Amino acid sequence: MTSITSEEFLRWNESIIHLIGSDNVERFPESLVYAIEGLTHLDNGLIVFYGKNTKPVNIYDNAEESLRYQNIDAYFEGAYLLDPYYRAGLEGIKTGLYHLSDISPPGFYNSEYYKRFFRSSMISDEVGFIVHLEENCFANVSLVNLFGSPAFSKTEINRLRLALPVVRDILEKYRGHQKEQVGEDAPQLHSQLEAALSVFGSSVLTRRECEIVRMYLHGHSTKSIAERLFISDHTVSLHRKNLYAKLKVSSQAELFHLFIESLSCVDKELKYDPLELYLHNKALP
C-alpha cells in the first residue's frame, strides 16, 4: 500500500481544490507542480508541450537561475531532439508515469547526452508524466532531483502514478485554453532541427554510418545498435572507427559536441547537411 501522511494528503487535496475552482487557467501549470510537491520530494519541475511538427513549448519551469542555461535554454535550442521522454512520446508510448530508466535506450547512462545534460546540470534522478492530449500533441511533466537529494522511491513513484488521472485532466483543460502557444516560426524551426538530426554527417558518411551516428547520439550502446541493426558488435565498432575518422573526432564526446555545434548552421531550406556548412564556416579565415 502507498502510504501518505495526513499533512501530505491535506496539501494535495487543497491544491487540487484550488486548481479545480480557479478561473485563472494561466496558473494551472505552476499550481500542478506545487500540488505534486506534496506527494514527493522535488527539486525542479518542468512542463513541456510537444507537437509532432512543432518546436516544444516551455509551459512552466522552476529551475534555479544559476542552472537555467544548462537545464532549460540548451534543451529548447535543440538538445530536446535526443531526450528519451520526447522520443518516447513521439513514438506513441501510452500516457503514464515513467522513470528515466524505463524509456532510455541501453547505454544511455554512459551517453554524452546524459553526461552533458544530466551530470553537468546536477540532475541525479528523473521521473515524468507523458500525457497525450490530442492528435499530434503530448505533454511531459518532468520531475527531477539534483545531486544531494534522494532518488525517487518506489513509494513516491506509486503515489505519482495514482495522481495520473488528475494530472491528465488538468493538462487537458490547460491545453484547451492555450491553443496559440506555438509561435509562427516554431514549426519551421522544429522541422529544421529534426532534419538536421536526420541528415547530420550525410555529406561525408555512408547511409549506414549516418544511421549509427544517430543511434549513438540517442544514447544506444554498441551492443544495442548491433541488436537493432542485426549486425555484429565488431561490425558496429568498425563503422564507428570509420565514421570517427571521416568526422575527425576520437570519442562520443567529440561527436556529440560536433552535432550540437552544427545545429547553429541548419539551412532554412533544408538543402544541406548542417555539418557541411559548419565545417565550411569553421575553415574560413
PDB file of C-alpha atoms in Angstrom:
ATOM      1  CA  MET A   1       0.000   0.000   0.000  1.00  0.00           C
ATOM      2  CA  THR A   2       1.229   3.501  -0.829  1.00  0.00           C
ATOM      3  CA  SER A   3       1.403   5.416   2.446  1.00  0.00           C
ATOM      4  CA  ILE A   4       0.903   9.168   2.729  1.00  0.00           C
ATOM      5  CA  THR A   5       0.788  11.364   5.795  1.00  0.00           C
ATOM      6  CA  SER A   6      -2.270  13.381   6.694  1.00  0.00           C
ATOM      7  CA  GLU A   7      -0.318  16.600   6.054  1.00  0.00           C
ATOM      8  CA  GLU A   8       0.680  15.457   2.554  1.00  0.00           C
ATOM      9  CA  PHE A   9      -2.849  14.346   1.760  1.00  0.00           C
ATOM     10  CA  LEU A  10      -4.218  17.680   3.005  1.00  0.00           C
ATOM     11  CA  ARG A  11      -1.785  19.644   0.833  1.00  0.00           C
ATOM     12  CA  TRP A  12      -2.679  17.574  -2.227  1.00  0.00           C
ATOM     13  CA  ASN A  13      -6.413  17.977  -1.657  1.00  0.00           C
ATOM     14  CA  GLU A  14      -6.193  21.712  -1.015  1.00  0.00           C
ATOM     15  CA  SER A  15      -4.036  22.205  -4.091  1.00  0.00           C
ATOM     16  CA  ILE A  16      -6.379  20.251  -6.352  1.00  0.00           C
ATOM     17  CA  ILE A  17      -9.461  22.007  -4.959  1.00  0.00           C
ATOM     18  CA  HIS A  18      -7.750  25.320  -5.653  1.00  0.00           C
ATOM     19  CA  LEU A  19      -6.967  24.210  -9.207  1.00  0.00           C
ATOM     20  CA  ILE A  20     -10.447  22.944  -9.962  1.00  0.00           C
ATOM     21  CA  GLY A  21     -12.124  26.043  -8.560  1.00  0.00           C
ATOM     22  CA  SER A  22      -9.778  28.564 -10.133  1.00  0.00           C
ATOM     23  CA  ASP A  23     -10.660  30.622 -13.187  1.00  0.00           C
ATOM     24  CA  ASN A  24      -7.018  31.594 -13.635  1.00  0.00           C
ATOM     25  CA  VAL A  25      -6.037  28.915 -16.144  1.00  0.00           C
ATOM     26  CA  GLU A  26      -2.636  30.558 -16.611  1.00  0.00           C
ATOM     27  CA  ARG A  27      -1.654  29.402 -13.114  1.00  0.00           C
ATOM     28  CA  PHE A  28      -2.616  25.758 -13.706  1.00  0.00           C
ATOM     29  CA  PRO A  29       0.940  24.526 -14.518  1.00  0.00           C
ATOM     30  CA  GLU A  30       2.532  26.235 -11.513  1.00  0.00           C
ATOM     31  CA  SER A  31      -0.246  25.039  -9.217  1.00  0.00           C
ATOM     32  CA  LEU A  32       0.053  21.499 -10.553  1.00  0.00           C
ATOM     33  CA  VAL A  33       3.771  21.339  -9.761  1.00  0.00           C
ATOM     34  CA  TYR A  34       3.041  22.751  -6.301  1.00  0.00           C
ATOM     35  CA  ALA A  35       0.459  20.014  -5.734  1.00  0.00           C
ATOM     36  CA  ILE A  36       2.888  17.318  -6.900  1.00  0.00           C
ATOM     37  CA  GLU A  37       5.439  18.586  -4.394  1.00  0.00           C
ATOM     38  CA  GLY A  38       3.025  17.419  -1.716  1.00  0.00           C
ATOM     39  CA  LEU A  39       3.395  13.844  -2.959  1.00  0.00           C
ATOM     40  CA  THR A  40       7.159  13.616  -3.369  1.00  0.00           C
ATOM     41  CA  HIS A  41      10.407  15.427  -2.682  1.00  0.00           C
ATOM     42  CA  LEU A  42      11.093  17.502  -5.779  1.00  0.00           C
ATOM     43  CA  ASP A  43      13.880  19.918  -6.634  1.00  0.00           C
ATOM     44  CA  ASN A  44      12.690  21.086 -10.066  1.00  0.00           C
ATOM     45  CA  GLY A  45       9.593  20.725 -12.215  1.00  0.00           C
ATOM     46  CA  LEU A  46       9.247  21.367 -15.940  1.00  0.00           C
ATOM     47  CA  ILE A  47       6.095  21.128 -18.071  1.00  0.00           C
ATOM     48  CA  VAL A  48       6.553  20.965 -21.838  1.00  0.00           C
ATOM     49  CA  PHE A  49       4.032  20.700 -24.659  1.00  0.00           C
ATOM     50  CA  TYR A  50       5.263  18.912 -27.779  1.00  0.00           C
ATOM     51  CA  GLY A  51       3.761  18.792 -31.245  1.00  0.00           C
ATOM     52  CA  LYS A  52       4.918  16.270 -33.807  1.00  0.00           C
ATOM     53  CA  ASN A  53       5.555  19.076 -36.281  1.00  0.00           C
ATOM     54  CA  THR A  54       6.341  21.968 -33.955  1.00  0.00           C
ATOM     55  CA  LYS A  55       9.072  23.119 -31.639  1.00  0.00           C
ATOM     56  CA  PRO A  56       8.356  22.272 -27.974  1.00  0.00           C
ATOM     57  CA  VAL A  57       6.839  24.944 -25.752  1.00  0.00           C
ATOM     58  CA  ASN A  58       8.072  25.584 -22.222  1.00  0.00           C
ATOM     59  CA  ILE A  59       4.809  25.862 -20.287  1.00  0.00           C
ATOM     60  CA  TYR A  60       6.357  26.151 -16.829  1.00  0.00           C
ATOM     61  CA  ASP A  61       9.616  25.557 -15.003  1.00  0.00           C
ATOM     62  CA  ASN A  62      11.091  26.475 -11.641  1.00  0.00           C
ATOM     63  CA  ALA A  63      14.771  25.911 -12.447  1.00  0.00           C
ATOM     64  CA  GLU A  64      17.303  27.902 -10.469  1.00  0.00           C
ATOM     65  CA  GLU A  65      18.748  30.832 -12.385  1.00  0.00           C
ATOM     66  CA  SER A  66      22.306  29.528 -11.981  1.00  0.00           C
ATOM     67  CA  LEU A  67      21.351  26.299 -13.775  1.00  0.00           C
ATOM     68  CA  ARG A  68      18.962  27.836 -16.251  1.00  0.00           C
ATOM     69  CA  TYR A  69      21.071  27.744 -19.391  1.00  0.00           C
ATOM     70  CA  GLN A  70      22.238  24.174 -18.880  1.00  0.00           C
ATOM     71  CA  ASN A  71      18.886  22.799 -17.694  1.00  0.00           C
ATOM     72  CA  ILE A  72      16.427  24.785 -19.795  1.00  0.00           C
ATOM     73  CA  ASP A  73      17.809  27.017 -22.549  1.00  0.00           C
ATOM     74  CA  ALA A  74      20.154  24.486 -24.150  1.00  0.00           C
ATOM     75  CA  TYR A  75      17.365  21.917 -24.102  1.00  0.00           C
ATOM     76  CA  PHE A  76      14.953  24.053 -26.129  1.00  0.00           C
ATOM     77  CA  GLU A  77      17.688  25.178 -28.516  1.00  0.00           C
ATOM     78  CA  GLY A  78      17.823  21.659 -29.918  1.00  0.00           C
ATOM     79  CA  ALA A  79      19.025  19.147 -27.307  1.00  0.00           C
ATOM     80  CA  TYR A  80      15.408  18.037 -26.798  1.00  0.00           C
ATOM     81  CA  LEU A  81      15.767  16.037 -30.024  1.00  0.00           C
ATOM     82  CA  LEU A  82      17.788  13.469 -28.065  1.00  0.00           C
ATOM     83  CA  ASP A  83      15.608  13.439 -24.926  1.00  0.00           C
ATOM     84  CA  PRO A  84      14.199   9.936 -24.188  1.00  0.00           C
ATOM     85  CA  TYR A  85      10.898  11.454 -22.997  1.00  0.00           C
ATOM     86  CA  TYR A  86      10.469  13.366 -26.248  1.00  0.00           C
ATOM     87  CA  ARG A  87      11.368  10.335 -28.353  1.00  0.00           C
ATOM     88  CA  ALA A  88       9.038   8.070 -26.340  1.00  0.00           C
ATOM     89  CA  GLY A  89       6.118  10.471 -26.701  1.00  0.00           C
ATOM     90  CA  LEU A  90       6.805  10.903 -30.391  1.00  0.00           C
ATOM     91  CA  GLU A  91       6.837   7.139 -30.889  1.00  0.00           C
ATOM     92  CA  GLY A  92       3.429   6.799 -29.231  1.00  0.00           C
ATOM     93  CA  ILE A  93       4.184   5.380 -25.792  1.00  0.00           C
ATOM     94  CA  LYS A  94       0.944   5.302 -23.826  1.00  0.00           C
ATOM     95  CA  THR A  95       0.012   8.012 -21.339  1.00  0.00           C
ATOM     96  CA  GLY A  96       1.610   7.292 -17.983  1.00  0.00           C
ATOM     97  CA  LEU A  97       4.371   7.984 -15.481  1.00  0.00           C
ATOM     98  CA  TYR A  98       7.846   6.792 -16.458  1.00  0.00           C
ATOM     99  CA  HIS A  99      11.190   6.702 -14.723  1.00  0.00           C
ATOM    100  CA  LEU A 100      14.089   7.721 -16.966  1.00  0.00           C
ATOM    101  CA  SER A 101      15.395   4.156 -16.867  1.00  0.00           C
ATOM    102  CA  ASP A 102      12.041   2.878 -18.205  1.00  0.00           C
ATOM    103  CA  ILE A 103      12.322   4.673 -21.530  1.00  0.00           C
ATOM    104  CA  SER A 104      16.035   5.305 -22.137  1.00  0.00           C
ATOM    105  CA  PRO A 105      17.932   3.070 -24.578  1.00  0.00           C
ATOM    106  CA  PRO A 106      20.652   0.647 -23.414  1.00  0.00           C
ATOM    107  CA  GLY A 107      23.837   2.596 -22.832  1.00  0.00           C
ATOM    108  CA  PHE A 108      22.037   5.891 -22.233  1.00  0.00           C
ATOM    109  CA  TYR A 109      23.615   6.459 -18.826  1.00  0.00           C
ATOM    110  CA  ASN A 110      27.029   6.371 -20.497  1.00  0.00           C
ATOM    111  CA  SER A 111      25.979   8.576 -23.409  1.00  0.00           C
ATOM    112  CA  GLU A 112      27.223  12.091 -23.983  1.00  0.00           C
ATOM    113  CA  TYR A 113      23.661  13.414 -23.832  1.00  0.00           C
ATOM    114  CA  TYR A 114      23.353  12.049 -20.309  1.00  0.00           C
ATOM    115  CA  LYS A 115      26.755  13.382 -19.284  1.00  0.00           C
ATOM    116  CA  ARG A 116      26.141  16.802 -20.817  1.00  0.00           C
ATOM    117  CA  PHE A 117      22.543  17.419 -19.830  1.00  0.00           C
ATOM    118  CA  PHE A 118      22.219  15.440 -16.618  1.00  0.00           C
ATOM    119  CA  ARG A 119      25.541  15.301 -14.814  1.00  0.00           C
ATOM    120  CA  SER A 120      26.610  18.817 -15.724  1.00  0.00           C
ATOM    121  CA  SER A 121      23.165  20.182 -14.855  1.00  0.00           C
ATOM    122  CA  MET A 122      23.306  18.432 -11.467  1.00  0.00           C
ATOM    123  CA  ILE A 123      20.315  16.174 -12.207  1.00  0.00           C
ATOM    124  CA  SER A 124      20.582  12.890 -10.340  1.00  0.00           C
ATOM    125  CA  ASP A 125      17.150  11.357 -10.953  1.00  0.00           C
ATOM    126  CA  GLU A 126      14.085  11.994 -13.120  1.00  0.00           C
ATOM    127  CA  VAL A 127      10.545  10.735 -13.482  1.00  0.00           C
ATOM    128  CA  GLY A 128       7.997  12.193 -15.837  1.00  0.00           C
ATOM    129  CA  PHE A 129       4.387  12.073 -16.905  1.00  0.00           C
ATOM    130  CA  ILE A 130       3.844  11.636 -20.642  1.00  0.00           C
ATOM    131  CA  VAL A 131       0.285  12.683 -21.461  1.00  0.00           C
ATOM    132  CA  HIS A 132      -1.198  12.526 -24.960  1.00  0.00           C
ATOM    133  CA  LEU A 133      -3.591  15.446 -25.232  1.00  0.00           C
ATOM    134  CA  GLU A 134      -4.866  15.304 -28.793  1.00  0.00           C
ATOM    135  CA  GLU A 135      -3.676  14.224 -32.212  1.00  0.00           C
ATOM    136  CA  ASN A 136      -0.056  15.265 -32.758  1.00  0.00           C
ATOM    137  CA  CYS A 137       0.297  16.801 -29.283  1.00  0.00           C
ATOM    138  CA  PHE A 138       1.563  15.460 -25.978  1.00  0.00           C
ATOM    139  CA  ALA A 139       2.904  16.865 -22.727  1.00  0.00           C
ATOM    140  CA  ASN A 140       5.766  15.899 -20.463  1.00  0.00           C
ATOM    141  CA  VAL A 141       5.716  16.839 -16.786  1.00  0.00           C
ATOM    142  CA  SER A 142       9.376  16.359 -15.876  1.00  0.00           C
ATOM    143  CA  LEU A 143      10.181  15.951 -12.182  1.00  0.00           C
ATOM    144  CA  VAL A 144      13.840  15.977 -11.203  1.00  0.00           C
ATOM    145  CA  ASN A 145      16.002  15.758  -8.124  1.00  0.00           C
ATOM    146  CA  LEU A 146      19.509  17.162  -8.096  1.00  0.00           C
ATOM    147  CA  PHE A 147      22.698  15.726  -6.651  1.00  0.00           C
ATOM    148  CA  GLY A 148      22.454  15.755  -2.876  1.00  0.00           C
ATOM    149  CA  SER A 149      18.744  14.908  -2.924  1.00  0.00           C
ATOM    150  CA  PRO A 150      17.413  11.353  -2.656  1.00  0.00           C
ATOM    151  CA  ALA A 151      16.314   9.368  -5.700  1.00  0.00           C
ATOM    152  CA  PHE A 152      12.587   8.900  -6.165  1.00  0.00           C
ATOM    153  CA  SER A 153      11.477   5.984  -4.002  1.00  0.00           C
ATOM    154  CA  LYS A 154       9.060   3.251  -5.077  1.00  0.00           C
ATOM    155  CA  THR A 155       6.519   4.701  -2.647  1.00  0.00           C
ATOM    156  CA  GLU A 156       6.780   8.165  -4.219  1.00  0.00           C
ATOM    157  CA  ILE A 157       6.559   6.761  -7.744  1.00  0.00           C
ATOM    158  CA  ASN A 158       3.441   4.771  -6.795  1.00  0.00           C
ATOM    159  CA  ARG A 159       1.848   7.915  -5.363  1.00  0.00           C
ATOM    160  CA  LEU A 160       2.570   9.806  -8.564  1.00  0.00           C
ATOM    161  CA  ARG A 161       1.084   7.030 -10.685  1.00  0.00           C
ATOM    162  CA  LEU A 162      -2.141   7.283  -8.674  1.00  0.00           C
ATOM    163  CA  ALA A 163      -2.205  11.019  -9.448  1.00  0.00           C
ATOM    164  CA  LEU A 164      -2.130  10.425 -13.240  1.00  0.00           C
ATOM    165  CA  PRO A 165      -5.888  10.964 -13.861  1.00  0.00           C
ATOM    166  CA  VAL A 166      -5.753  14.354 -12.127  1.00  0.00           C
ATOM    167  CA  VAL A 167      -2.558  15.388 -13.924  1.00  0.00           C
ATOM    168  CA  ARG A 168      -4.047  14.391 -17.275  1.00  0.00           C
ATOM    169  CA  ASP A 169      -7.298  16.273 -16.654  1.00  0.00           C
ATOM    170  CA  ILE A 170      -5.511  19.467 -15.623  1.00  0.00           C
ATOM    171  CA  LEU A 171      -3.210  19.369 -18.653  1.00  0.00           C
ATOM    172  CA  GLU A 172      -6.151  18.776 -20.985  1.00  0.00           C
ATOM    173  CA  LYS A 173      -8.014  21.760 -19.524  1.00  0.00           C
ATOM    174  CA  TYR A 174      -4.936  23.964 -19.791  1.00  0.00           C
ATOM    175  CA  ARG A 175      -4.290  22.851 -23.365  1.00  0.00           C
ATOM    176  CA  GLY A 176      -7.863  23.696 -24.280  1.00  0.00           C
ATOM    177  CA  HIS A 177      -7.219  27.310 -23.285  1.00  0.00           C
ATOM    178  CA  GLN A 178      -3.734  27.586 -24.774  1.00  0.00           C
ATOM    179  CA  LYS A 179      -4.043  26.638 -28.419  1.00  0.00           C
ATOM    180  CA  GLU A 180      -1.915  29.569 -29.553  1.00  0.00           C
ATOM    181  CA  GLN A 181       1.224  28.802 -27.550  1.00  0.00           C
ATOM    182  CA  VAL A 182       3.365  27.932 -30.587  1.00  0.00           C
ATOM    183  CA  GLY A 183       4.998  30.860 -32.392  1.00  0.00           C
ATOM    184  CA  GLU A 184       4.748  31.321 -36.154  1.00  0.00           C
ATOM    185  CA  ASP A 185       8.356  30.307 -36.773  1.00  0.00           C
ATOM    186  CA  ALA A 186       8.298  27.331 -34.428  1.00  0.00           C
ATOM    187  CA  PRO A 187       7.000  24.692 -36.877  1.00  0.00           C
ATOM    188  CA  GLN A 188       9.654  25.617 -39.442  1.00  0.00           C
ATOM    189  CA  LEU A 189      12.414  25.711 -36.837  1.00  0.00           C
ATOM    190  CA  HIS A 190      11.385  22.348 -35.426  1.00  0.00           C
ATOM    191  CA  SER A 191      11.381  20.816 -38.904  1.00  0.00           C
ATOM    192  CA  GLN A 192      14.843  22.228 -39.497  1.00  0.00           C
ATOM    193  CA  LEU A 193      16.173  20.729 -36.270  1.00  0.00           C
ATOM    194  CA  GLU A 194      14.592  17.340 -36.964  1.00  0.00           C
ATOM    195  CA  ALA A 195      16.062  17.426 -40.461  1.00  0.00           C
ATOM    196  CA  ALA A 196      19.449  18.320 -39.010  1.00  0.00           C
ATOM    197  CA  LEU A 197      19.381  15.154 -36.942  1.00  0.00           C
ATOM    198  CA  SER A 198      18.258  13.016 -39.864  1.00  0.00           C
ATOM    199  CA  VAL A 199      20.926  14.283 -42.312  1.00  0.00           C
ATOM    200  CA  PHE A 200      23.764  15.057 -39.901  1.00  0.00           C
ATOM    201  CA  GLY A 201      27.008  13.835 -41.466  1.00  0.00           C
ATOM    202  CA  SER A 202      25.378  12.745 -44.733  1.00  0.00           C
ATOM    203  CA  SER A 203      27.790  14.867 -46.760  1.00  0.00           C
ATOM    204  CA  VAL A 204      30.742  12.697 -45.691  1.00  0.00           C
ATOM    205  CA  LEU A 205      29.250   9.461 -44.301  1.00  0.00           C
ATOM    206  CA  THR A 206      27.502   6.475 -45.827  1.00  0.00           C
ATOM    207  CA  ARG A 207      23.820   5.859 -45.094  1.00  0.00           C
ATOM    208  CA  ARG A 208      24.695   3.092 -42.624  1.00  0.00           C
ATOM    209  CA  GLU A 209      27.245   5.301 -40.860  1.00  0.00           C
ATOM    210  CA  CYS A 210      24.657   8.085 -40.535  1.00  0.00           C
ATOM    211  CA  GLU A 211      22.211   5.600 -39.041  1.00  0.00           C
ATOM    212  CA  ILE A 212      24.793   4.508 -36.479  1.00  0.00           C
ATOM    213  CA  VAL A 213      25.677   8.117 -35.646  1.00  0.00           C
ATOM    214  CA  ARG A 214      22.015   8.887 -34.884  1.00  0.00           C
ATOM    215  CA  MET A 215      21.743   5.845 -32.640  1.00  0.00           C
ATOM    216  CA  TYR A 216      24.889   6.802 -30.727  1.00  0.00           C
ATOM    217  CA  LEU A 217      23.557  10.345 -30.318  1.00  0.00           C
ATOM    218  CA  HIS A 218      20.294   8.928 -28.903  1.00  0.00           C
ATOM    219  CA  GLY A 219      22.316   7.032 -26.300  1.00  0.00           C
ATOM    220  CA  HIS A 220      22.423   3.499 -27.661  1.00  0.00           C
ATOM    221  CA  SER A 221      25.388   1.311 -26.800  1.00  0.00           C
ATOM    222  CA  THR A 222      27.407  -0.622 -29.393  1.00  0.00           C
ATOM    223  CA  LYS A 223      25.638  -3.818 -28.352  1.00  0.00           C
ATOM    224  CA  SER A 224      22.205  -2.189 -28.588  1.00  0.00           C
ATOM    225  CA  ILE A 225      22.958  -0.831 -32.074  1.00  0.00           C
ATOM    226  CA  ALA A 226      24.160  -4.250 -33.218  1.00  0.00           C
ATOM    227  CA  GLU A 227      20.977  -5.912 -31.980  1.00  0.00           C
ATOM    228  CA  ARG A 228      18.700  -3.352 -33.640  1.00  0.00           C
ATOM    229  CA  LEU A 229      20.531  -3.452 -36.977  1.00  0.00           C
ATOM    230  CA  PHE A 230      21.057  -7.239 -36.916  1.00  0.00           C
ATOM    231  CA  ILE A 231      24.807  -6.967 -37.287  1.00  0.00           C
ATOM    232  CA  SER A 232      27.711  -7.927 -35.013  1.00  0.00           C
ATOM    233  CA  ASP A 233      29.247  -5.730 -32.321  1.00  0.00           C
ATOM    234  CA  HIS A 234      32.502  -5.934 -34.298  1.00  0.00           C
ATOM    235  CA  THR A 235      30.822  -4.536 -37.417  1.00  0.00           C
ATOM    236  CA  VAL A 236      29.359  -1.632 -35.448  1.00  0.00           C
ATOM    237  CA  SER A 237      32.798  -0.907 -33.975  1.00  0.00           C
ATOM    238  CA  LEU A 238      34.321  -0.878 -37.478  1.00  0.00           C
ATOM    239  CA  HIS A 239      31.671   1.551 -38.681  1.00  0.00           C
ATOM    240  CA  ARG A 240      32.325   3.738 -35.628  1.00  0.00           C
ATOM    241  CA  LYS A 241      36.074   3.735 -36.311  1.00  0.00           C
ATOM    242  CA  ASN A 242      35.486   4.739 -39.942  1.00  0.00           C
ATOM    243  CA  LEU A 243      32.952   7.472 -39.203  1.00  0.00           C
ATOM    244  CA  TYR A 244      35.130   8.904 -36.427  1.00  0.00           C
ATOM    245  CA  ALA A 245      37.979   9.152 -38.939  1.00  0.00           C
ATOM    246  CA  LYS A 246      35.765  10.850 -41.534  1.00  0.00           C
ATOM    247  CA  LEU A 247      34.401  13.333 -38.993  1.00  0.00           C
ATOM    248  CA  LYS A 248      37.833  13.841 -37.434  1.00  0.00           C
ATOM    249  CA  VAL A 249      36.648  13.021 -33.920  1.00  0.00           C
ATOM    250  CA  SER A 250      38.037  10.465 -31.496  1.00  0.00           C
ATOM    251  CA  SER A 251      35.223   9.984 -28.963  1.00  0.00           C
ATOM    252  CA  GLN A 252      31.464  10.124 -28.437  1.00  0.00           C
ATOM    253  CA  ALA A 253      32.027  13.350 -26.508  1.00  0.00           C
ATOM    254  CA  GLU A 254      33.554  14.989 -29.579  1.00  0.00           C
ATOM    255  CA  LEU A 255      30.821  13.544 -31.819  1.00  0.00           C
ATOM    256  CA  PHE A 256      28.118  14.953 -29.556  1.00  0.00           C
ATOM    257  CA  HIS A 257      29.827  18.344 -29.422  1.00  0.00           C
ATOM    258  CA  LEU A 258      30.087  18.384 -33.218  1.00  0.00           C
ATOM    259  CA  PHE A 259      26.362  17.696 -33.594  1.00  0.00           C
ATOM    260  CA  ILE A 260      25.321  20.382 -31.094  1.00  0.00           C
ATOM    261  CA  GLU A 261      27.646  22.926 -32.710  1.00  0.00           C
ATOM    262  CA  SER A 262      26.342  22.121 -36.186  1.00  0.00           C
ATOM    263  CA  LEU A 263      22.772  22.997 -35.139  1.00  0.00           C
ATOM    264  CA  SER A 264      23.765  26.650 -35.445  1.00  0.00           C
ATOM    265  CA  CYS A 265      24.210  26.077 -39.187  1.00  0.00           C
ATOM    266  CA  VAL A 266      20.876  24.451 -40.019  1.00  0.00           C
ATOM    267  CA  ASP A 267      19.911  25.523 -43.522  1.00  0.00           C
ATOM    268  CA  LYS A 268      16.459  27.132 -43.614  1.00  0.00           C
ATOM    269  CA  GLU A 269      15.648  25.476 -46.930  1.00  0.00           C
ATOM    270  CA  LEU A 270      16.796  22.077 -45.601  1.00  0.00           C
ATOM    271  CA  LYS A 271      19.063  21.534 -48.601  1.00  0.00           C
ATOM    272  CA  TYR A 272      22.322  20.713 -46.871  1.00  0.00           C
ATOM    273  CA  ASP A 273      23.895  18.637 -44.165  1.00  0.00           C
ATOM    274  CA  PRO A 274      24.394  21.213 -41.340  1.00  0.00           C
ATOM    275  CA  LEU A 275      27.793  19.681 -40.650  1.00  0.00           C
ATOM    276  CA  GLU A 276      28.962  20.619 -44.158  1.00  0.00           C
ATOM    277  CA  LEU A 277      28.111  24.291 -43.642  1.00  0.00           C
ATOM    278  CA  TYR A 278      29.532  24.243 -40.078  1.00  0.00           C
ATOM    279  CA  LEU A 279      32.881  22.845 -41.247  1.00  0.00           C
ATOM    280  CA  HIS A 280      32.946  25.295 -44.171  1.00  0.00           C
ATOM    281  CA  ASN A 281      32.376  28.277 -41.860  1.00  0.00           C
ATOM    282  CA  LYS A 282      34.952  26.970 -39.423  1.00  0.00           C
ATOM    283  CA  ALA A 283      37.555  26.759 -42.171  1.00  0.00           C
ATOM    284  CA  LEU A 284      37.037  30.362 -43.236  1.00  0.00           C
ATOM    285  CA  PRO A 285      39.784  32.814 -42.131  1.00  0.00           C
TER     286      PRO A 285
END
